[in-house]
Amino acid sequence: MAGIETAEDSQTRGRGGRSSNAGNATDKALNLLEAAVAPGYPHRLGEVAAAAGVPKASAHRILNSLVSTSFLASDGSGGYGPGPRLRALAARVTQGCEEDQVMRAELEVLNRRVGNTVHLGVRTGDAATCLIKVASPKPVQTSSRVGMQLALHATSIGKCILSSLSDDELTDLMQRVGLSARTEHTITDLDALRTELARVREQGFALDEEENEIGVHCIGAPVRDAKGTVIGGVSISAITYLESRETLLGWTDLVRATADSLHGLLG
């Protein structure tokens, strides 16, 4: 594998080939992030550390932090590449990578089939982020946008993500972020949320019945990475007075099939 060179290498090399400001914690993290997603990823620890000019021990700690916050993803064998949170940021300014084009194409097919807004969201820390939106052709639109953060307990995509957590992980997360009421229909009790998530696991899809936004209901299905871990979801959002709950449920197989088609494309 060819060595990695960051954009900063040609401008700010210090002694020993390292960036002159590599001692700064922010610079270290950014240099490591840039090196990890250089063409040809996944890249291994030693390769990333050398390219960023950061000692291996420090690089390992920082890279683990970037993985835990979803900016990077690990392939399970010591390789690093872009994570879902970084892809979410990239989606706000470009659609340049092949995987993004494939994912958008799948969502556009679903959008045409159901005639309503389709979203792809990924977990980013203690929330989810809208990565791709394909808007409904109808004149009445949802208020969602690419880059918007989604409450995990109040959205169908969020429930898909939460349904994959252990009870301890769920409890810890909800203690951190709380169960705030987005609308009068939001689940704000942890035991009630546990019951809802058990239903999601059993059915393979999640509903948002005006829990995040009055007048909007959604159906979502989980999206998994290459290792089978749920990292996000695909959802169909519809205006309640235009589409009935029965219509929403009639899209179950379509949304699940679309989510399955994205398996492994997000890391």
PDB file of C-alpha atoms in Angstrom:
ATOM      1  CA  MET A   1       0.000   0.000   0.000  1.00  0.00           C
ATOM      2  CA  ALA A   2       1.339   3.439  -0.908  1.00  0.00           C
ATOM      3  CA  GLY A   3       2.146   5.827   1.902  1.00  0.00           C
ATOM      4  CA  ILE A   4      -0.374   8.476   2.898  1.00  0.00           C
ATOM      5  CA  GLU A   5       0.357  12.164   2.461  1.00  0.00           C
ATOM      6  CA  THR A   6      -1.885  14.812   3.965  1.00  0.00           C
ATOM      7  CA  ALA A   7      -2.508  18.152   2.323  1.00  0.00           C
ATOM      8  CA  GLU A   8      -0.509  19.819   5.076  1.00  0.00           C
ATOM      9  CA  ASP A   9       2.620  17.747   4.425  1.00  0.00           C
ATOM     10  CA  SER A  10       3.831  19.869   1.541  1.00  0.00           C
ATOM     11  CA  GLN A  11       3.434  23.108   3.502  1.00  0.00           C
ATOM     12  CA  THR A  12       4.098  22.728   7.208  1.00  0.00           C
ATOM     13  CA  ARG A  13       6.565  19.921   7.798  1.00  0.00           C
ATOM     14  CA  GLY A  14       8.694  20.347  10.885  1.00  0.00           C
ATOM     15  CA  ARG A  15      11.706  18.415  12.134  1.00  0.00           C
ATOM     16  CA  GLY A  16      11.703  14.713  11.330  1.00  0.00           C
ATOM     17  CA  GLY A  17       9.001  15.165   8.696  1.00  0.00           C
ATOM     18  CA  ARG A  18       6.364  16.091  11.238  1.00  0.00           C
ATOM     19  CA  SER A  19       4.015  19.037  11.035  1.00  0.00           C
ATOM     20  CA  SER A  20       5.472  21.964  12.962  1.00  0.00           C
ATOM     21  CA  ASN A  21       2.249  22.326  14.957  1.00  0.00           C
ATOM     22  CA  ALA A  22       1.635  18.621  15.551  1.00  0.00           C
ATOM     23  CA  GLY A  23       1.971  19.189  19.296  1.00  0.00           C
ATOM     24  CA  ASN A  24      -1.368  20.935  19.342  1.00  0.00           C
ATOM     25  CA  ALA A  25      -4.157  18.506  20.270  1.00  0.00           C
ATOM     26  CA  THR A  26      -6.606  19.847  17.708  1.00  0.00           C
ATOM     27  CA  ASP A  27      -4.013  19.735  14.949  1.00  0.00           C
ATOM     28  CA  LYS A  28      -3.117  16.175  15.899  1.00  0.00           C
ATOM     29  CA  ALA A  29      -6.734  15.055  15.679  1.00  0.00           C
ATOM     30  CA  LEU A  30      -7.329  16.820  12.365  1.00  0.00           C
ATOM     31  CA  ASN A  31      -4.097  15.506  10.853  1.00  0.00           C
ATOM     32  CA  LEU A  32      -4.977  11.975  11.939  1.00  0.00           C
ATOM     33  CA  LEU A  33      -8.503  12.337  10.581  1.00  0.00           C
ATOM     34  CA  GLU A  34      -7.176  13.534   7.238  1.00  0.00           C
ATOM     35  CA  ALA A  35      -4.606  10.740   7.078  1.00  0.00           C
ATOM     36  CA  ALA A  36      -7.139   8.046   7.973  1.00  0.00           C
ATOM     37  CA  VAL A  37      -9.473   8.981   5.117  1.00  0.00           C
ATOM     38  CA  ALA A  38      -6.778   9.518   2.492  1.00  0.00           C
ATOM     39  CA  PRO A  39      -7.344   7.559  -0.759  1.00  0.00           C
ATOM     40  CA  GLY A  40      -6.823   3.837  -0.367  1.00  0.00           C
ATOM     41  CA  TYR A  41      -8.437   3.480   3.071  1.00  0.00           C
ATOM     42  CA  PRO A  42      -8.719   1.580   5.329  1.00  0.00           C
ATOM     43  CA  HIS A  43      -5.282   2.535   6.680  1.00  0.00           C
ATOM     44  CA  ARG A  44      -3.560   0.918   9.636  1.00  0.00           C
ATOM     45  CA  LEU A  45      -2.471   2.678  12.829  1.00  0.00           C
ATOM     46  CA  GLY A  46       1.242   2.905  12.045  1.00  0.00           C
ATOM     47  CA  GLU A  47       0.581   4.261   8.579  1.00  0.00           C
ATOM     48  CA  VAL A  48      -1.859   6.906   9.819  1.00  0.00           C
ATOM     49  CA  ALA A  49       0.392   7.944  12.713  1.00  0.00           C
ATOM     50  CA  ALA A  50       3.419   8.318  10.434  1.00  0.00           C
ATOM     51  CA  ALA A  51       1.528  10.361   7.853  1.00  0.00           C
ATOM     52  CA  ALA A  52       0.116  12.671  10.525  1.00  0.00           C
ATOM     53  CA  GLY A  53       3.426  13.021  12.379  1.00  0.00           C
ATOM     54  CA  VAL A  54       1.900  11.862  15.662  1.00  0.00           C
ATOM     55  CA  PRO A  55       3.462   9.317  18.059  1.00  0.00           C
ATOM     56  CA  LYS A  56       1.830   5.926  17.740  1.00  0.00           C
ATOM     57  CA  ALA A  57       0.521   5.799  21.323  1.00  0.00           C
ATOM     58  CA  SER A  58      -1.092   9.232  21.047  1.00  0.00           C
ATOM     59  CA  ALA A  59      -2.438   8.386  17.604  1.00  0.00           C
ATOM     60  CA  HIS A  60      -4.080   5.220  18.909  1.00  0.00           C
ATOM     61  CA  ARG A  61      -5.865   7.134  21.674  1.00  0.00           C
ATOM     62  CA  ILE A  62      -7.051   9.915  19.351  1.00  0.00           C
ATOM     63  CA  LEU A  63      -8.158   7.506  16.623  1.00  0.00           C
ATOM     64  CA  ASN A  64     -10.187   5.526  19.163  1.00  0.00           C
ATOM     65  CA  SER A  65     -11.881   8.765  20.198  1.00  0.00           C
ATOM     66  CA  LEU A  66     -12.660   9.581  16.559  1.00  0.00           C
ATOM     67  CA  VAL A  67     -14.157   6.102  16.130  1.00  0.00           C
ATOM     68  CA  SER A  68     -16.246   6.405  19.306  1.00  0.00           C
ATOM     69  CA  THR A  69     -17.680   9.713  18.059  1.00  0.00           C
ATOM     70  CA  SER A  70     -18.401   8.218  14.610  1.00  0.00           C
ATOM     71  CA  PHE A  71     -16.043  10.512  12.688  1.00  0.00           C
ATOM     72  CA  LEU A  72     -13.998   7.436  11.787  1.00  0.00           C
ATOM     73  CA  ALA A  73     -14.892   3.760  11.451  1.00  0.00           C
ATOM     74  CA  SER A  74     -12.713   0.756  12.238  1.00  0.00           C
ATOM     75  CA  ASP A  75     -12.873  -2.328  10.040  1.00  0.00           C
ATOM     76  CA  GLY A  76     -12.278  -4.600  13.028  1.00  0.00           C
ATOM     77  CA  SER A  77      -8.774  -5.603  11.958  1.00  0.00           C
ATOM     78  CA  GLY A  78      -6.880  -2.414  12.719  1.00  0.00           C
ATOM     79  CA  GLY A  79      -7.858  -0.401   9.666  1.00  0.00           C
ATOM     80  CA  TYR A  80      -9.416   3.073   9.775  1.00  0.00           C
ATOM     81  CA  GLY A  81     -11.636   4.895   7.306  1.00  0.00           C
ATOM     82  CA  PRO A  82     -14.462   7.463   7.239  1.00  0.00           C
ATOM     83  CA  GLY A  83     -17.271   7.009   9.743  1.00  0.00           C
ATOM     84  CA  PRO A  84     -20.950   7.917   9.408  1.00  0.00           C
ATOM     85  CA  ARG A  85     -20.604  11.275  11.143  1.00  0.00           C
ATOM     86  CA  LEU A  86     -17.871  12.362   8.742  1.00  0.00           C
ATOM     87  CA  ARG A  87     -19.975  11.164   5.818  1.00  0.00           C
ATOM     88  CA  ALA A  88     -22.879  13.210   7.158  1.00  0.00           C
ATOM     89  CA  LEU A  89     -20.708  16.314   7.158  1.00  0.00           C
ATOM     90  CA  ALA A  90     -19.407  15.535   3.695  1.00  0.00           C
ATOM     91  CA  ALA A  91     -22.944  15.136   2.387  1.00  0.00           C
ATOM     92  CA  ARG A  92     -23.629  18.784   3.168  1.00  0.00           C
ATOM     93  CA  VAL A  93     -21.053  19.956   0.640  1.00  0.00           C
ATOM     94  CA  THR A  94     -20.561  17.121  -1.819  1.00  0.00           C
ATOM     95  CA  GLN A  95     -21.921  13.885  -3.157  1.00  0.00           C
ATOM     96  CA  GLY A  96     -18.606  12.862  -4.622  1.00  0.00           C
ATOM     97  CA  CYS A  97     -18.126   9.294  -3.498  1.00  0.00           C
ATOM     98  CA  GLU A  98     -19.558   6.293  -5.270  1.00  0.00           C
ATOM     99  CA  GLU A  99     -21.218   4.929  -2.132  1.00  0.00           C
ATOM    100  CA  ASP A 100     -23.169   8.149  -1.642  1.00  0.00           C
ATOM    101  CA  GLN A 101     -24.360   8.013  -5.245  1.00  0.00           C
ATOM    102  CA  VAL A 102     -25.484   4.409  -4.815  1.00  0.00           C
ATOM    103  CA  MET A 103     -27.311   5.228  -1.590  1.00  0.00           C
ATOM    104  CA  ARG A 104     -29.037   8.247  -3.105  1.00  0.00           C
ATOM    105  CA  ALA A 105     -30.108   6.200  -6.114  1.00  0.00           C
ATOM    106  CA  GLU A 106     -31.724   3.595  -3.840  1.00  0.00           C
ATOM    107  CA  LEU A 107     -33.535   6.303  -1.874  1.00  0.00           C
ATOM    108  CA  GLU A 108     -34.758   7.934  -5.076  1.00  0.00           C
ATOM    109  CA  VAL A 109     -36.270   4.627  -6.195  1.00  0.00           C
ATOM    110  CA  LEU A 110     -38.111   4.351  -2.871  1.00  0.00           C
ATOM    111  CA  ASN A 111     -39.215   7.982  -3.147  1.00  0.00           C
ATOM    112  CA  ARG A 112     -40.757   7.322  -6.561  1.00  0.00           C
ATOM    113  CA  ARG A 113     -42.507   4.184  -5.309  1.00  0.00           C
ATOM    114  CA  VAL A 114     -44.193   5.851  -2.345  1.00  0.00           C
ATOM    115  CA  GLY A 115     -44.409   9.474  -3.502  1.00  0.00           C
ATOM    116  CA  ASN A 116     -43.264  10.809  -0.143  1.00  0.00           C
ATOM    117  CA  THR A 117     -40.120  12.112   1.543  1.00  0.00           C
ATOM    118  CA  VAL A 118     -37.366   9.571   2.170  1.00  0.00           C
ATOM    119  CA  HIS A 119     -34.453  10.013   4.583  1.00  0.00           C
ATOM    120  CA  LEU A 120     -31.221   8.252   5.414  1.00  0.00           C
ATOM    121  CA  GLY A 121     -29.949   9.004   8.906  1.00  0.00           C
ATOM    122  CA  VAL A 122     -26.916   7.764  10.821  1.00  0.00           C
ATOM    123  CA  ARG A 123     -25.991   7.766  14.484  1.00  0.00           C
ATOM    124  CA  THR A 124     -23.674  10.610  15.435  1.00  0.00           C
ATOM    125  CA  GLY A 125     -22.871  10.349  19.112  1.00  0.00           C
ATOM    126  CA  ASP A 126     -25.981  10.803  21.240  1.00  0.00           C
ATOM    127  CA  ALA A 127     -28.235  11.697  18.304  1.00  0.00           C
ATOM    128  CA  ALA A 128     -28.692  10.835  14.646  1.00  0.00           C
ATOM    129  CA  THR A 129     -27.986  13.059  11.660  1.00  0.00           C
ATOM    130  CA  CYS A 130     -29.905  13.275   8.397  1.00  0.00           C
ATOM    131  CA  LEU A 131     -27.388  12.231   5.738  1.00  0.00           C
ATOM    132  CA  ILE A 132     -29.606  12.215   2.627  1.00  0.00           C
ATOM    133  CA  LYS A 133     -33.096  13.572   1.994  1.00  0.00           C
ATOM    134  CA  VAL A 134     -35.165  12.936  -1.130  1.00  0.00           C
ATOM    135  CA  ALA A 135     -38.119  15.295  -0.885  1.00  0.00           C
ATOM    136  CA  SER A 136     -41.732  14.480  -1.617  1.00  0.00           C
ATOM    137  CA  PRO A 137     -43.135  15.795  -4.905  1.00  0.00           C
ATOM    138  CA  LYS A 138     -46.185  17.000  -2.985  1.00  0.00           C
ATOM    139  CA  PRO A 139     -46.595  20.733  -2.264  1.00  0.00           C
ATOM    140  CA  VAL A 140     -46.734  20.150   1.514  1.00  0.00           C
ATOM    141  CA  GLN A 141     -43.268  19.277   2.839  1.00  0.00           C
ATOM    142  CA  THR A 142     -41.698  18.122   6.087  1.00  0.00           C
ATOM    143  CA  SER A 143     -39.315  20.494   7.874  1.00  0.00           C
ATOM    144  CA  SER A 144     -36.341  18.112   7.754  1.00  0.00           C
ATOM    145  CA  ARG A 145     -33.034  18.965   6.070  1.00  0.00           C
ATOM    146  CA  VAL A 146     -29.668  17.358   5.433  1.00  0.00           C
ATOM    147  CA  GLY A 147     -27.426  17.798   8.471  1.00  0.00           C
ATOM    148  CA  MET A 148     -30.355  18.087  10.886  1.00  0.00           C
ATOM    149  CA  GLN A 149     -29.949  16.227  14.168  1.00  0.00           C
ATOM    150  CA  LEU A 150     -32.675  13.708  14.984  1.00  0.00           C
ATOM    151  CA  ALA A 151     -33.747  12.786  18.506  1.00  0.00           C
ATOM    152  CA  LEU A 152     -33.167   9.074  18.944  1.00  0.00           C
ATOM    153  CA  HIS A 153     -36.243   8.438  21.103  1.00  0.00           C
ATOM    154  CA  ALA A 154     -38.688  10.425  18.967  1.00  0.00           C
ATOM    155  CA  THR A 155     -37.945   9.399  15.366  1.00  0.00           C
ATOM    156  CA  SER A 156     -38.286   6.135  13.466  1.00  0.00           C
ATOM    157  CA  ILE A 157     -34.612   6.222  12.457  1.00  0.00           C
ATOM    158  CA  GLY A 158     -33.623   6.900  16.055  1.00  0.00           C
ATOM    159  CA  LYS A 159     -35.724   4.025  17.357  1.00  0.00           C
ATOM    160  CA  CYS A 160     -34.067   1.683  14.859  1.00  0.00           C
ATOM    161  CA  ILE A 161     -30.706   2.705  16.298  1.00  0.00           C
ATOM    162  CA  LEU A 162     -31.839   2.410  19.919  1.00  0.00           C
ATOM    163  CA  SER A 163     -33.376  -1.015  19.297  1.00  0.00           C
ATOM    164  CA  SER A 164     -29.888  -2.422  18.686  1.00  0.00           C
ATOM    165  CA  LEU A 165     -28.494  -1.300  22.053  1.00  0.00           C
ATOM    166  CA  SER A 166     -28.255  -3.401  25.185  1.00  0.00           C
ATOM    167  CA  ASP A 167     -30.444  -2.345  28.089  1.00  0.00           C
ATOM    168  CA  ASP A 168     -27.422  -0.927  29.925  1.00  0.00           C
ATOM    169  CA  GLU A 169     -26.383   1.056  26.843  1.00  0.00           C
ATOM    170  CA  LEU A 170     -29.923   2.360  26.423  1.00  0.00           C
ATOM    171  CA  THR A 171     -30.193   3.360  30.077  1.00  0.00           C
ATOM    172  CA  ASP A 172     -26.836   5.160  30.058  1.00  0.00           C
ATOM    173  CA  LEU A 173     -27.701   7.005  26.854  1.00  0.00           C
ATOM    174  CA  MET A 174     -31.129   8.132  28.012  1.00  0.00           C
ATOM    175  CA  GLN A 175     -29.688   9.287  31.340  1.00  0.00           C
ATOM    176  CA  ARG A 176     -27.301  11.504  29.379  1.00  0.00           C
ATOM    177  CA  VAL A 177     -29.720  12.961  26.856  1.00  0.00           C
ATOM    178  CA  GLY A 178     -33.079  12.629  28.586  1.00  0.00           C
ATOM    179  CA  LEU A 179     -36.493  11.825  27.136  1.00  0.00           C
ATOM    180  CA  SER A 180     -37.734  15.295  26.325  1.00  0.00           C
ATOM    181  CA  ALA A 181     -41.194  15.740  24.830  1.00  0.00           C
ATOM    182  CA  ARG A 182     -40.940  16.886  21.221  1.00  0.00           C
ATOM    183  CA  THR A 183     -44.731  16.747  20.931  1.00  0.00           C
ATOM    184  CA  GLU A 184     -47.598  15.522  23.082  1.00  0.00           C
ATOM    185  CA  HIS A 185     -47.115  12.072  21.506  1.00  0.00           C
ATOM    186  CA  THR A 186     -43.414  11.636  22.342  1.00  0.00           C
ATOM    187  CA  ILE A 187     -42.482   8.686  24.541  1.00  0.00           C
ATOM    188  CA  THR A 188     -41.007  10.234  27.686  1.00  0.00           C
ATOM    189  CA  ASP A 189     -40.918   7.195  29.990  1.00  0.00           C
ATOM    190  CA  LEU A 190     -37.969   4.805  29.807  1.00  0.00           C
ATOM    191  CA  ASP A 191     -40.039   1.679  30.465  1.00  0.00           C
ATOM    192  CA  ALA A 192     -42.475   2.681  27.723  1.00  0.00           C
ATOM    193  CA  LEU A 193     -39.526   3.232  25.401  1.00  0.00           C
ATOM    194  CA  ARG A 194     -38.168  -0.228  26.247  1.00  0.00           C
ATOM    195  CA  THR A 195     -41.541  -1.719  25.287  1.00  0.00           C
ATOM    196  CA  GLU A 196     -41.543   0.233  22.036  1.00  0.00           C
ATOM    197  CA  LEU A 197     -38.008  -0.886  21.158  1.00  0.00           C
ATOM    198  CA  ALA A 198     -38.875  -4.532  21.837  1.00  0.00           C
ATOM    199  CA  ARG A 199     -41.654  -4.119  19.266  1.00  0.00           C
ATOM    200  CA  VAL A 200     -39.167  -2.616  16.802  1.00  0.00           C
ATOM    201  CA  ARG A 201     -36.808  -5.570  17.228  1.00  0.00           C
ATOM    202  CA  GLU A 202     -39.652  -8.046  16.735  1.00  0.00           C
ATOM    203  CA  GLN A 203     -41.141  -6.328  13.671  1.00  0.00           C
ATOM    204  CA  GLY A 204     -37.960  -5.112  12.000  1.00  0.00           C
ATOM    205  CA  PHE A 205     -39.258  -1.571  11.567  1.00  0.00           C
ATOM    206  CA  ALA A 206     -40.090   1.479  13.681  1.00  0.00           C
ATOM    207  CA  LEU A 207     -42.869   4.046  13.640  1.00  0.00           C
ATOM    208  CA  ASP A 208     -42.888   7.720  14.551  1.00  0.00           C
ATOM    209  CA  GLU A 209     -46.529   8.630  15.096  1.00  0.00           C
ATOM    210  CA  GLU A 210     -46.313  12.424  15.348  1.00  0.00           C
ATOM    211  CA  GLU A 211     -43.736  11.972  18.108  1.00  0.00           C
ATOM    212  CA  ASN A 212     -41.176  14.328  16.594  1.00  0.00           C
ATOM    213  CA  GLU A 213     -43.364  16.713  14.606  1.00  0.00           C
ATOM    214  CA  ILE A 214     -47.129  17.211  14.750  1.00  0.00           C
ATOM    215  CA  GLY A 215     -48.758  16.337  11.451  1.00  0.00           C
ATOM    216  CA  VAL A 216     -45.930  14.061  10.300  1.00  0.00           C
ATOM    217  CA  HIS A 217     -45.679  10.301  10.741  1.00  0.00           C
ATOM    218  CA  CYS A 218     -42.866   8.022   9.603  1.00  0.00           C
ATOM    219  CA  ILE A 219     -41.867   4.417   9.148  1.00  0.00           C
ATOM    220  CA  GLY A 220     -38.212   3.414   9.307  1.00  0.00           C
ATOM    221  CA  ALA A 221     -35.983   0.355   9.026  1.00  0.00           C
ATOM    222  CA  PRO A 222     -32.436  -0.196  10.314  1.00  0.00           C
ATOM    223  CA  VAL A 223     -29.294   0.149   8.186  1.00  0.00           C
ATOM    224  CA  ARG A 224     -26.275  -1.964   9.145  1.00  0.00           C
ATOM    225  CA  ASP A 225     -22.561  -1.595   8.527  1.00  0.00           C
ATOM    226  CA  ALA A 226     -20.357  -4.316   7.055  1.00  0.00           C
ATOM    227  CA  LYS A 227     -20.077  -5.983  10.482  1.00  0.00           C
ATOM    228  CA  GLY A 228     -23.864  -6.123  10.909  1.00  0.00           C
ATOM    229  CA  THR A 229     -24.073  -3.339  13.488  1.00  0.00           C
ATOM    230  CA  VAL A 230     -27.047  -0.996  13.222  1.00  0.00           C
ATOM    231  CA  ILE A 231     -25.646   2.477  12.530  1.00  0.00           C
ATOM    232  CA  GLY A 232     -28.671   4.267  11.109  1.00  0.00           C
ATOM    233  CA  GLY A 233     -31.911   3.869   9.265  1.00  0.00           C
ATOM    234  CA  VAL A 234     -34.031   4.664   6.232  1.00  0.00           C
ATOM    235  CA  SER A 235     -37.396   6.318   6.774  1.00  0.00           C
ATOM    236  CA  ILE A 236     -40.440   7.395   4.806  1.00  0.00           C
ATOM    237  CA  SER A 237     -42.107  10.544   6.146  1.00  0.00           C
ATOM    238  CA  ALA A 238     -45.647  11.522   5.241  1.00  0.00           C
ATOM    239  CA  ILE A 239     -48.155  14.205   6.171  1.00  0.00           C
ATOM    240  CA  THR A 240     -50.833  12.636   8.361  1.00  0.00           C
ATOM    241  CA  TYR A 241     -53.819  14.174   6.591  1.00  0.00           C
ATOM    242  CA  LEU A 242     -52.513  13.026   3.199  1.00  0.00           C
ATOM    243  CA  GLU A 243     -51.474   9.467   4.078  1.00  0.00           C
ATOM    244  CA  SER A 244     -53.182   7.173   6.594  1.00  0.00           C
ATOM    245  CA  ARG A 245     -51.482   4.974   9.150  1.00  0.00           C
ATOM    246  CA  GLU A 246     -52.577   1.959   7.112  1.00  0.00           C
ATOM    247  CA  THR A 247     -50.832   3.392   4.051  1.00  0.00           C
ATOM    248  CA  LEU A 248     -47.701   3.944   6.125  1.00  0.00           C
ATOM    249  CA  LEU A 249     -47.725   0.328   7.302  1.00  0.00           C
ATOM    250  CA  GLY A 250     -48.236  -0.782   3.713  1.00  0.00           C
ATOM    251  CA  TRP A 251     -44.746   0.516   2.942  1.00  0.00           C
ATOM    252  CA  THR A 252     -43.082  -1.816   5.459  1.00  0.00           C
ATOM    253  CA  ASP A 253     -41.568  -4.209   2.928  1.00  0.00           C
ATOM    254  CA  LEU A 254     -40.363  -1.357   0.706  1.00  0.00           C
ATOM    255  CA  VAL A 255     -38.556   0.535   3.461  1.00  0.00           C
ATOM    256  CA  ARG A 256     -37.006  -2.650   4.839  1.00  0.00           C
ATOM    257  CA  ALA A 257     -35.789  -3.707   1.395  1.00  0.00           C
ATOM    258  CA  THR A 258     -34.241  -0.286   0.802  1.00  0.00           C
ATOM    259  CA  ALA A 259     -32.497  -0.345   4.174  1.00  0.00           C
ATOM    260  CA  ASP A 260     -31.163  -3.829   3.418  1.00  0.00           C
ATOM    261  CA  SER A 261     -29.832  -2.617   0.051  1.00  0.00           C
ATOM    262  CA  LEU A 262     -27.589  -0.136   1.885  1.00  0.00           C
ATOM    263  CA  HIS A 263     -25.961  -2.836   4.029  1.00  0.00           C
ATOM    264  CA  GLY A 264     -22.238  -2.176   4.351  1.00  0.00           C
ATOM    265  CA  LEU A 265     -22.216   1.066   2.361  1.00  0.00           C
ATOM    266  CA  LEU A 266     -21.713   3.228   5.449  1.00  0.00           C
ATOM    267  CA  GLY A 267     -18.669   1.436   6.802  1.00  0.00           C
TER     268      GLY A 267
END
